[in-house]
Amino acid sequence: MIKNNKYFRVGIYLRLSNEDRDKQNKSDLSESIKNQRNMLIQYINSQKDFILIDEYCDEDLSGAGTYRPEFERLINDCKKKKLDIVLCKSQSRFSRDMEIVEKYINNKFKEWNIRFIGLADNADTDIKANKKSRQINGLVNEWFLEDTSNNIRSAFQAKMLHGEFISPFAPFGYEISSSDKNKLVIDIKASKVVKLIYNLYLNGYGLMEIAKYLNNKDIPSPSLYKYQKGIKLNIISKQDRDKIKWNSNAIKNILNNEVYIGNLVQGKRTTISYKNHKIKRKSSSEWIRKENTHEPIIDKEVFYKVQKYLKERTKVIKVNNMVHNFSGKVFCLECGSIMRKKNTKLHQYLVCSNKSNKNCINNKAIRYDILENIILKEINKKITTYYDYQYLCSINKMKENSLDKIKHLQNEIIEVNNNLLELKKYLKPLYNDKVNSLITIEQFKTLINTYEKDKFIYENKLKLLNKELDNYKNKDNNKLLSKYKKIKKLNRVMIEEFIKSIHIGKIDNNLIRDIYIKWDF
């Protein structure tokens, strides 16, 4: 290495990672930035021709790869030949990644005429015999990184399987418990916003309309709210933090997130490796899902209703981004096309959308208010038939969630059906064994009897499960009809609860048209 004028220009690189902090006792400062700096400055002062030019310090960053801002600045300064020597406590402080060590210490630094010195492990590129020991140290550091990465992944996997929350940041509406960093507790203020979002959506607001509503009310977006609480988020945005507003994606994420019914769904993403931090999405079959891990904000009935509407809901009206009461529910009885809402100065109408089908004879619109009155009367007829005040009171006292019971029964039915399928697969080989004289007639009869007995048990169980499922569904229907005594005015929530679809027929010679309602209960 050649001197620049009278002195060697030295840059010191310091690094303290999270794993170092975890290893430390409060009284142990051996790995601290302060201790590293003191050691390196003392060494520079002991060398008459060394002069400190700059120091580069990365805190809370791993030694894997080059994902470190000060490390990048150091490399750029070396490339521009601002330094003659890079001084570290050890080679592992510079990098634990063998690929990085080879690229810079053993190649680029030579090309740029840079000397590398690691004090604690005697790494020095000016000593030729030192190269093999540096490479061995590099391999040991590489193995350490890989083992550490595997251990961390295993620990996270175990935590997720036990229903522990592993993210450093809680979802909007929750905060991390002060007594248990792996437990979510409700954030009272933010949870009110979550409930408001669900309520607005059920009342016909589109995603953008909900976002506009929240922004107009000056309700802070999730990232801004956390920032105001002093939580540091790693958000990359060209906008200032206080200008990040609600948008449709943020609303959709909240409406889709099972965390609000007390479930944790984790392990959706991973990094490619400990060296490549690119995010890779996992298939849903690999996600780790644990139910009832924390207090819910949203009732399950409300949540699953929203999931249903998210799948079914049609485009919102462009005027105000609101979904009208009958949106996606009304169809032409003649051609099956959806009926669209049209506005005039006097009235609103629903008309068949299939303009290209000249054979569709349903070419007369129906007034929106007239249809609304018809549907209102029909719903009230149903309510009058099924309304039961005593049952309504008892519903509030029921502890068992019927939705959970229905889901459990449905899973049992699937399991029994699978058992029946497996049983049928067993019959043909059994018959073949008899034909090929692999079993005696007596053995065949015995096995057939066993088969028939098992089949009878499964089929009988299936009947009982289906009957129980019907009972629970009917109970839910009565619950819906008992919810209202009489409806005076329809809204979107009511339409979604009661009606699956409405089919409007053509007007006949007597100016009468058929209207069929398909109830959703």
Coordinates of C-alpha atoms in Angstrom, one line a residue:
M1 CA 0.0 0.0 0.0
I2 CA 1.3 3.4 -0.9
K3 CA 1.1 6.4 1.4
N4 CA -0.9 9.5 0.4
N5 CA 1.6 12.3 1.2
K6 CA 2.8 12.0 4.8
Y7 CA 0.0 10.1 6.4
F8 CA -2.3 7.1 5.9
R9 CA -5.9 8.3 5.8
V10 CA -8.0 6.0 8.0
G11 CA -11.8 5.4 8.1
I12 CA -13.2 3.4 11.1
Y13 CA -16.3 1.3 10.7
L14 CA -18.4 0.6 13.7
R15 CA -21.5 -1.7 13.9
L16 CA -23.8 -2.8 16.6
S17 CA -26.6 -5.3 15.7
N18 CA -29.8 -6.3 17.5
E19 CA -28.3 -9.8 18.2
D20 CA -25.4 -8.1 20.0
R21 CA -27.8 -6.1 22.2
D22 CA -29.7 -9.3 23.1
K23 CA -26.5 -10.9 24.2
Q24 CA -25.5 -8.0 26.5
N25 CA -26.0 -7.7 30.2
K26 CA -26.7 -4.1 31.4
S27 CA -23.2 -4.0 32.8
D28 CA -21.5 -5.5 29.8
L29 CA -20.4 -2.9 27.3
S30 CA -17.8 -5.1 25.4
E31 CA -19.8 -4.9 22.1
S32 CA -20.9 -1.3 22.4
I33 CA -20.2 1.4 19.8
K34 CA -18.4 3.4 22.5
N35 CA -16.1 0.5 23.2
Q36 CA -15.4 -0.2 19.6
R37 CA -14.6 3.5 18.9
N38 CA -12.3 3.7 21.9
M39 CA -10.3 0.6 20.8
L40 CA -9.9 1.9 17.2
I41 CA -9.0 5.5 18.2
Q42 CA -6.4 4.2 20.7
Y43 CA -4.9 2.0 17.9
I44 CA -4.8 5.0 15.5
N45 CA -3.1 7.2 18.1
S46 CA -0.4 4.5 18.6
Q47 CA 0.5 4.7 14.9
K48 CA 2.5 7.8 14.0
D49 CA 1.5 7.9 10.4
F50 CA -2.2 7.1 10.8
I51 CA -4.7 10.0 10.7
L52 CA -8.5 9.6 11.3
I53 CA -10.5 11.0 8.3
D54 CA -14.0 9.8 9.1
E55 CA -16.0 7.3 11.0
Y56 CA -18.9 5.2 9.8
C57 CA -21.4 3.8 12.3
D58 CA -24.4 1.5 11.7
E59 CA -26.6 0.6 14.7
D60 CA -29.3 -2.1 15.0
L61 CA -28.3 -3.6 11.6
S62 CA -27.2 -7.1 10.8
G63 CA -23.8 -8.0 9.4
A64 CA -25.4 -9.9 6.5
G65 CA -25.3 -8.3 3.1
T66 CA -24.9 -4.6 2.4
Y67 CA -28.2 -3.3 3.7
R68 CA -26.5 -0.7 5.8
P69 CA -26.4 3.1 4.9
E70 CA -23.1 3.9 6.6
F71 CA -21.5 0.8 5.1
E72 CA -22.6 2.0 1.7
R73 CA -21.1 5.4 2.4
L74 CA -17.8 3.8 3.4
I75 CA -17.6 1.8 0.2
N76 CA -18.3 4.9 -1.9
D77 CA -15.6 6.8 -0.1
C78 CA -13.1 3.9 -0.7
K79 CA -14.1 3.9 -4.4
K80 CA -13.4 7.6 -4.6
K81 CA -10.1 7.0 -3.0
K82 CA -10.8 9.2 0.0
L83 CA -9.3 6.6 2.4
D84 CA -6.1 4.5 2.6
I85 CA -7.1 2.2 5.4
V86 CA -10.4 0.7 6.7
L87 CA -10.2 -0.1 10.3
C88 CA -12.6 -2.3 12.2
K89 CA -12.7 -4.1 15.6
S90 CA -12.9 -7.4 13.6
Q91 CA -13.6 -8.7 10.1
S92 CA -17.1 -9.8 11.3
R93 CA -17.9 -6.1 12.2
F94 CA -17.3 -5.3 8.6
S95 CA -19.4 -8.2 7.3
R96 CA -20.3 -11.8 8.2
D97 CA -21.2 -12.5 4.6
M98 CA -18.4 -14.4 2.9
E99 CA -19.5 -13.0 -0.5
I100 CA -19.1 -9.4 0.7
V101 CA -15.8 -10.2 2.3
E102 CA -14.4 -11.7 -0.9
K103 CA -15.9 -8.9 -3.0
Y104 CA -14.4 -6.0 -1.1
I105 CA -11.7 -7.0 1.4
N106 CA -10.0 -9.6 -0.9
N107 CA -10.7 -7.9 -4.3
K108 CA -12.0 -4.3 -4.6
F109 CA -9.9 -3.0 -1.7
K110 CA -6.8 -4.3 -3.5
E111 CA -8.0 -2.7 -6.7
W112 CA -8.5 0.7 -4.9
N113 CA -5.3 0.4 -3.0
I114 CA -7.1 0.1 0.4
R115 CA -5.7 -1.7 3.4
F116 CA -8.2 -3.5 5.7
I117 CA -7.3 -4.1 9.3
G118 CA -9.4 -6.0 11.9
L119 CA -7.8 -5.6 15.3
A120 CA -9.4 -8.4 17.4
D121 CA -8.9 -11.2 14.9
N122 CA -5.6 -9.9 13.4
A123 CA -7.0 -9.5 10.0
D124 CA -4.7 -7.4 7.8
T125 CA -4.6 -7.4 4.0
D126 CA -1.0 -6.2 4.0
I127 CA 0.1 -9.5 5.5
K128 CA 0.0 -12.1 2.7
A129 CA 0.1 -15.1 5.0
N130 CA -3.0 -13.7 6.7
K131 CA -5.4 -14.3 3.8
K132 CA -6.2 -18.0 4.6
S133 CA -7.0 -17.3 8.2
R134 CA -9.2 -14.4 7.1
Q135 CA -11.0 -16.7 4.7
I136 CA -11.5 -19.3 7.4
N137 CA -12.9 -16.6 9.8
G138 CA -15.2 -15.5 6.9
L139 CA -16.5 -19.1 6.6
V140 CA -17.1 -19.3 10.3
N141 CA -19.0 -16.0 10.3
E142 CA -21.1 -17.3 7.3
W143 CA -22.0 -20.4 9.2
F144 CA -22.9 -18.4 12.2
L145 CA -25.2 -16.2 10.1
E146 CA -27.0 -19.3 8.6
D147 CA -27.4 -21.0 12.0
T148 CA -28.7 -17.8 13.6
S149 CA -31.2 -17.3 10.7
N150 CA -32.5 -20.9 11.0
N151 CA -32.8 -20.6 14.8
I152 CA -34.7 -17.3 14.5
R153 CA -37.1 -18.8 11.8
S154 CA -37.7 -21.8 14.0
A155 CA -38.4 -19.6 17.0
F156 CA -40.9 -17.5 15.1
Q157 CA -42.6 -20.6 13.7
A158 CA -43.1 -22.0 17.2
K159 CA -44.5 -18.7 18.4
M160 CA -46.9 -18.5 15.6
L161 CA -48.1 -22.1 16.1
H162 CA -48.8 -21.1 19.8
G163 CA -50.9 -18.2 18.7
E164 CA -48.3 -15.5 19.7
F165 CA -48.2 -12.3 17.8
I166 CA -44.6 -11.8 16.3
S167 CA -44.8 -8.6 14.4
P168 CA -43.2 -5.5 16.0
F169 CA -46.2 -3.4 15.0
A170 CA -49.8 -4.1 16.0
P171 CA -52.6 -3.9 13.4
F172 CA -54.6 -0.7 13.4
G173 CA -57.2 -1.0 16.2
Y174 CA -54.8 -2.9 18.5
E175 CA -51.6 -2.3 20.4
I176 CA -49.0 -4.6 21.8
S177 CA -49.6 -5.5 25.5
S178 CA -47.2 -3.8 27.9
S179 CA -47.0 -7.0 29.9
D180 CA -46.6 -9.4 26.9
K181 CA -45.0 -8.3 23.6
N182 CA -46.6 -11.3 21.9
K183 CA -50.2 -10.4 22.9
L184 CA -52.6 -7.9 21.2
V185 CA -54.9 -5.7 23.3
I186 CA -57.6 -3.3 22.0
D187 CA -56.7 0.3 21.3
I188 CA -59.9 2.0 22.4
K189 CA -59.6 5.0 20.2
A190 CA -58.5 3.2 17.0
S191 CA -61.0 0.4 17.5
K192 CA -63.9 2.9 17.2
V193 CA -62.6 3.8 13.7
V194 CA -62.5 0.1 12.8
K195 CA -66.1 -0.3 13.9
L196 CA -67.1 2.8 12.0
I197 CA -65.5 1.4 8.8
Y198 CA -67.5 -1.9 9.0
N199 CA -70.7 0.0 9.7
L200 CA -70.2 2.4 6.8
Y201 CA -69.5 -0.5 4.4
L202 CA -72.6 -2.4 5.5
N203 CA -74.7 0.7 5.0
G204 CA -73.7 0.9 1.3
Y205 CA -70.5 3.0 1.3
G206 CA -67.9 2.0 -1.2
L207 CA -64.2 1.7 -0.3
M208 CA -63.3 5.1 -1.7
E209 CA -66.3 6.8 -0.2
I210 CA -65.3 5.4 3.3
A211 CA -61.8 6.7 2.8
K212 CA -63.1 10.2 1.8
Y213 CA -65.5 10.2 4.8
L214 CA -62.6 9.5 7.2
N215 CA -60.3 12.0 5.5
N216 CA -63.0 14.7 5.6
K217 CA -63.5 14.0 9.4
D218 CA -59.7 14.4 9.8
I219 CA -59.4 10.9 11.2
P220 CA -55.7 10.0 11.0
S221 CA -54.7 7.1 8.7
P222 CA -53.2 4.0 10.4
S223 CA -49.6 5.1 9.7
L224 CA -50.2 8.7 10.8
Y225 CA -52.0 7.5 13.9
K226 CA -49.1 5.3 14.9
Y227 CA -46.6 8.1 14.2
Q228 CA -48.6 10.5 16.4
K229 CA -48.4 7.9 19.2
G230 CA -44.6 7.9 18.8
I231 CA -44.4 4.5 17.1
K232 CA -41.6 4.4 14.5
L233 CA -42.7 2.7 11.3
N234 CA -40.4 1.8 8.3
I235 CA -42.6 3.4 5.7
I236 CA -41.1 4.5 2.4
S237 CA -43.2 7.3 0.9
K238 CA -42.6 10.5 -1.1
Q239 CA -45.3 12.2 1.0
D240 CA -44.7 13.8 4.4
R241 CA -45.9 11.5 7.2
D242 CA -48.7 13.8 8.2
K243 CA -50.0 13.9 4.6
I244 CA -50.5 10.2 4.2
K245 CA -54.3 9.8 4.0
W246 CA -56.8 7.0 4.0
N247 CA -57.2 5.2 0.7
S248 CA -59.3 2.3 -0.7
N249 CA -56.5 -0.3 -0.1
A250 CA -56.3 0.6 3.6
I251 CA -60.0 0.2 3.9
K252 CA -60.1 -3.1 2.1
N253 CA -57.2 -4.5 4.2
I254 CA -59.2 -3.7 7.4
L255 CA -62.4 -5.2 6.1
N256 CA -60.5 -8.4 5.1
N257 CA -58.4 -8.9 8.2
E258 CA -59.4 -11.7 10.5
V259 CA -57.5 -10.1 13.3
Y260 CA -60.6 -8.1 14.1
I261 CA -62.6 -11.2 15.1
G262 CA -59.8 -12.4 17.4
N263 CA -57.9 -14.6 15.0
L264 CA -54.2 -14.4 14.1
V265 CA -53.2 -15.3 10.5
Q266 CA -49.4 -15.1 10.3
G267 CA -46.5 -16.4 8.2
K268 CA -48.0 -15.0 4.9
R269 CA -44.6 -13.8 3.7
T270 CA -40.9 -14.7 4.2
T271 CA -37.5 -13.6 2.9
I272 CA -35.7 -15.7 0.3
S273 CA -32.7 -16.3 2.6
Y274 CA -30.7 -14.6 5.3
K275 CA -28.6 -13.0 2.6
N276 CA -31.4 -12.1 0.2
H277 CA -34.1 -10.0 2.0
K278 CA -36.5 -9.9 -1.0
I279 CA -40.0 -10.6 0.3
K280 CA -41.6 -13.8 -1.0
R281 CA -45.3 -14.5 -0.6
K282 CA -46.4 -17.9 0.7
S283 CA -49.3 -19.8 -0.5
S284 CA -52.4 -19.7 1.7
S285 CA -51.9 -23.4 2.6
E286 CA -48.7 -22.4 4.4
W287 CA -50.2 -19.6 6.5
I288 CA -50.5 -20.2 10.2
R289 CA -54.0 -19.5 11.5
K290 CA -54.9 -19.5 15.2
E291 CA -58.4 -18.6 16.4
N292 CA -59.5 -16.7 19.5
T293 CA -56.0 -15.4 20.4
H294 CA -57.1 -12.0 21.6
E295 CA -60.2 -9.9 22.2
P296 CA -62.2 -9.2 19.0
I297 CA -63.3 -5.7 17.8
I298 CA -65.9 -7.0 15.3
D299 CA -68.6 -9.7 15.8
K300 CA -68.0 -12.8 13.6
E301 CA -71.5 -12.5 12.2
V302 CA -70.7 -8.9 11.0
F303 CA -67.3 -9.9 9.7
Y304 CA -68.5 -12.9 7.6
K305 CA -71.4 -10.8 6.3
V306 CA -68.9 -8.2 5.1
Q307 CA -66.8 -11.0 3.4
K308 CA -69.9 -12.1 1.6
Y309 CA -70.7 -8.6 0.4
L310 CA -67.1 -7.9 -0.7
K311 CA -67.4 -10.9 -3.1
E312 CA -70.9 -10.0 -4.3
R313 CA -70.9 -6.2 -4.4
T314 CA -71.1 -4.6 -7.8
K315 CA -69.5 -1.3 -8.9
V316 CA -70.5 1.8 -6.9
I317 CA -72.5 4.7 -8.4
K318 CA -70.1 7.2 -9.9
V319 CA -72.0 10.2 -8.5
N320 CA -71.2 9.7 -4.9
N321 CA -69.4 6.3 -4.6
M322 CA -72.4 4.9 -2.8
V323 CA -74.0 1.5 -3.5
H324 CA -77.8 1.9 -4.0
N325 CA -80.1 -0.4 -2.0
F326 CA -80.8 -2.9 -4.9
S327 CA -77.4 -2.8 -6.5
G328 CA -76.5 -6.2 -7.9
K329 CA -79.7 -7.7 -6.6
V330 CA -82.3 -7.1 -9.5
F331 CA -82.3 -9.2 -12.7
C332 CA -84.5 -9.3 -15.8
L333 CA -86.8 -12.3 -15.6
E334 CA -86.9 -12.7 -19.4
C335 CA -83.2 -12.7 -20.3
G336 CA -81.4 -13.0 -16.9
S337 CA -79.4 -9.7 -17.4
I338 CA -78.8 -7.4 -14.4
M339 CA -81.1 -4.4 -14.2
R340 CA -79.3 -1.0 -13.9
K341 CA -80.4 2.1 -12.2
K342 CA -81.2 5.2 -14.4
N343 CA -82.1 8.7 -13.2
T344 CA -84.4 11.3 -14.8
K345 CA -85.4 14.7 -13.5
L346 CA -88.6 13.2 -12.0
H347 CA -87.9 9.6 -11.0
Q348 CA -85.3 6.9 -10.7
Y349 CA -85.8 3.6 -12.7
L350 CA -84.3 0.1 -13.1
V351 CA -83.9 -1.1 -16.7
C352 CA -82.6 -4.3 -18.3
S353 CA -78.9 -3.8 -19.0
N354 CA -78.8 -6.2 -22.0
K355 CA -79.2 -3.6 -24.8
S356 CA -77.5 -5.9 -27.3
N357 CA -80.2 -8.6 -26.9
K358 CA -83.0 -7.4 -29.3
N359 CA -85.0 -10.5 -28.4
C360 CA -85.5 -9.4 -24.8
I361 CA -89.1 -8.3 -24.6
N362 CA -88.7 -6.7 -21.1
N363 CA -88.1 -3.2 -22.5
K364 CA -90.1 -1.3 -19.9
A365 CA -88.4 0.2 -16.9
I366 CA -89.7 -0.2 -13.4
R367 CA -89.8 2.8 -11.1
Y368 CA -87.3 2.5 -8.2
D369 CA -89.7 3.8 -5.5
I370 CA -92.5 1.5 -6.6
L371 CA -90.1 -1.5 -6.4
E372 CA -88.9 -0.3 -3.0
N373 CA -92.5 -0.2 -1.7
I374 CA -93.2 -3.7 -3.0
I375 CA -90.1 -5.2 -1.4
L376 CA -90.8 -3.3 1.9
K377 CA -94.3 -4.8 2.1
E378 CA -93.1 -8.3 1.3
I379 CA -90.3 -8.1 4.0
N380 CA -92.8 -6.9 6.6
K381 CA -95.1 -9.8 5.7
K382 CA -92.3 -12.2 6.5
I383 CA -91.6 -10.4 9.8
T384 CA -95.2 -10.4 10.8
T385 CA -95.3 -14.2 10.3
Y386 CA -92.2 -15.0 12.2
Y387 CA -91.8 -12.2 14.8
D388 CA -91.4 -13.6 18.3
Y389 CA -90.6 -11.1 21.0
Q390 CA -89.8 -13.8 23.7
Y391 CA -87.4 -15.5 21.3
L392 CA -85.7 -12.2 20.5
C393 CA -85.0 -11.6 24.2
S394 CA -83.6 -15.1 24.6
I395 CA -81.3 -14.6 21.6
N396 CA -79.3 -12.0 23.5
K397 CA -78.7 -14.5 26.4
M398 CA -77.4 -17.3 24.2
K399 CA -73.7 -17.9 24.8
E400 CA -73.0 -20.2 21.9
N401 CA -72.2 -18.6 18.6
S402 CA -74.4 -20.3 16.1
L403 CA -72.0 -19.3 13.2
D404 CA -69.2 -21.2 14.9
K405 CA -71.6 -24.2 15.4
I406 CA -72.7 -24.1 11.8
K407 CA -69.1 -24.0 10.6
H408 CA -68.2 -26.9 12.9
L409 CA -71.1 -29.0 11.6
Q410 CA -70.2 -28.3 8.0
N411 CA -66.7 -29.5 8.7
E412 CA -68.0 -32.7 10.3
I413 CA -70.2 -33.3 7.3
I414 CA -67.3 -33.0 4.9
E415 CA -65.3 -35.4 7.1
V416 CA -68.1 -38.0 7.1
N417 CA -68.5 -37.7 3.3
N418 CA -64.8 -38.3 2.9
N419 CA -65.1 -41.4 5.0
L420 CA -67.9 -42.7 2.9
L421 CA -65.8 -42.1 -0.3
E422 CA -62.9 -44.0 1.2
L423 CA -65.2 -46.8 2.2
K424 CA -66.5 -47.1 -1.4
K425 CA -62.9 -47.3 -2.7
Y426 CA -62.5 -50.4 -0.4
L427 CA -65.4 -52.3 -1.9
K428 CA -64.0 -52.9 -5.4
P429 CA -60.6 -54.4 -4.4
L430 CA -62.5 -56.6 -1.9
Y431 CA -64.7 -58.0 -4.7
N432 CA -61.6 -58.5 -6.9
D433 CA -59.9 -60.4 -4.1
K434 CA -63.0 -62.8 -3.9
V435 CA -63.0 -63.3 -7.7
N436 CA -59.3 -64.1 -7.7
S437 CA -59.8 -66.5 -4.8
L438 CA -57.4 -64.4 -2.6
I439 CA -60.0 -64.6 0.2
T440 CA -62.6 -67.3 1.0
I441 CA -66.4 -66.7 0.5
E442 CA -66.7 -66.8 4.4
Q443 CA -64.1 -64.1 4.7
F444 CA -65.7 -62.1 1.9
K445 CA -69.1 -62.2 3.7
T446 CA -67.5 -61.1 7.0
L447 CA -65.8 -58.2 5.4
I448 CA -68.9 -57.2 3.4
N449 CA -70.9 -57.2 6.7
T450 CA -68.3 -55.0 8.2
Y451 CA -68.5 -52.7 5.2
E452 CA -72.3 -52.5 5.4
K453 CA -72.2 -51.8 9.1
D454 CA -69.6 -49.0 8.7
K455 CA -71.6 -47.6 5.8
F456 CA -74.8 -47.6 7.8
I457 CA -73.0 -45.8 10.7
Y458 CA -71.6 -43.1 8.4
E459 CA -74.9 -42.5 6.5
N460 CA -76.9 -42.4 9.7
K461 CA -74.4 -39.9 11.2
L462 CA -74.6 -37.8 8.0
K463 CA -78.4 -37.6 8.3
L464 CA -78.2 -36.5 11.9
L465 CA -75.5 -33.9 11.1
N466 CA -77.6 -32.5 8.2
K467 CA -80.7 -32.3 10.4
E468 CA -78.8 -30.5 13.2
L469 CA -77.3 -28.1 10.6
D470 CA -80.8 -27.3 9.2
N471 CA -82.0 -26.7 12.8
Y472 CA -79.2 -24.2 13.4
K473 CA -79.8 -22.5 10.0
N474 CA -83.5 -22.2 10.8
K475 CA -82.7 -20.8 14.2
D476 CA -80.6 -18.1 12.4
N477 CA -83.4 -17.4 10.1
N478 CA -85.8 -16.9 13.0
K479 CA -83.1 -14.7 14.6
L480 CA -83.0 -12.5 11.5
L481 CA -86.8 -12.2 11.2
S482 CA -87.0 -11.6 15.0
K483 CA -84.5 -8.8 14.7
Y484 CA -87.2 -6.4 13.4
K485 CA -90.8 -5.8 14.5
K486 CA -91.7 -3.7 11.6
I487 CA -89.6 -1.9 9.0
K488 CA -90.6 1.6 8.0
K489 CA -87.8 2.4 5.5
L490 CA -85.4 0.1 3.7
N491 CA -81.6 0.4 3.7
R492 CA -78.8 -1.5 2.1
V493 CA -78.1 -3.6 5.2
M494 CA -81.7 -4.9 5.3
I495 CA -81.7 -5.7 1.6
E496 CA -78.5 -7.7 2.0
E497 CA -79.8 -9.5 5.1
F498 CA -83.2 -10.6 3.6
I499 CA -82.8 -10.8 -0.2
K500 CA -80.6 -12.9 -2.5
S501 CA -82.1 -11.6 -5.7
I502 CA -85.1 -10.0 -7.3
H503 CA -86.4 -11.0 -10.8
I504 CA -88.5 -8.5 -12.8
G505 CA -90.7 -9.8 -15.6
K506 CA -92.2 -8.0 -18.6
I507 CA -95.4 -6.0 -18.5
D508 CA -98.4 -8.0 -19.9
N509 CA -101.5 -6.8 -21.8
N510 CA -103.2 -6.0 -18.5
L511 CA -100.2 -3.8 -17.4
I512 CA -99.2 -6.3 -14.8
R513 CA -95.7 -7.7 -14.4
D514 CA -94.3 -10.7 -12.4
I515 CA -91.8 -9.9 -9.6
Y516 CA -90.1 -12.9 -8.0
I517 CA -88.1 -12.5 -4.7
K518 CA -85.4 -15.0 -3.9
W519 CA -85.0 -14.8 -0.1
D520 CA -81.6 -15.2 1.5
F521 CA -82.7 -17.2 4.5

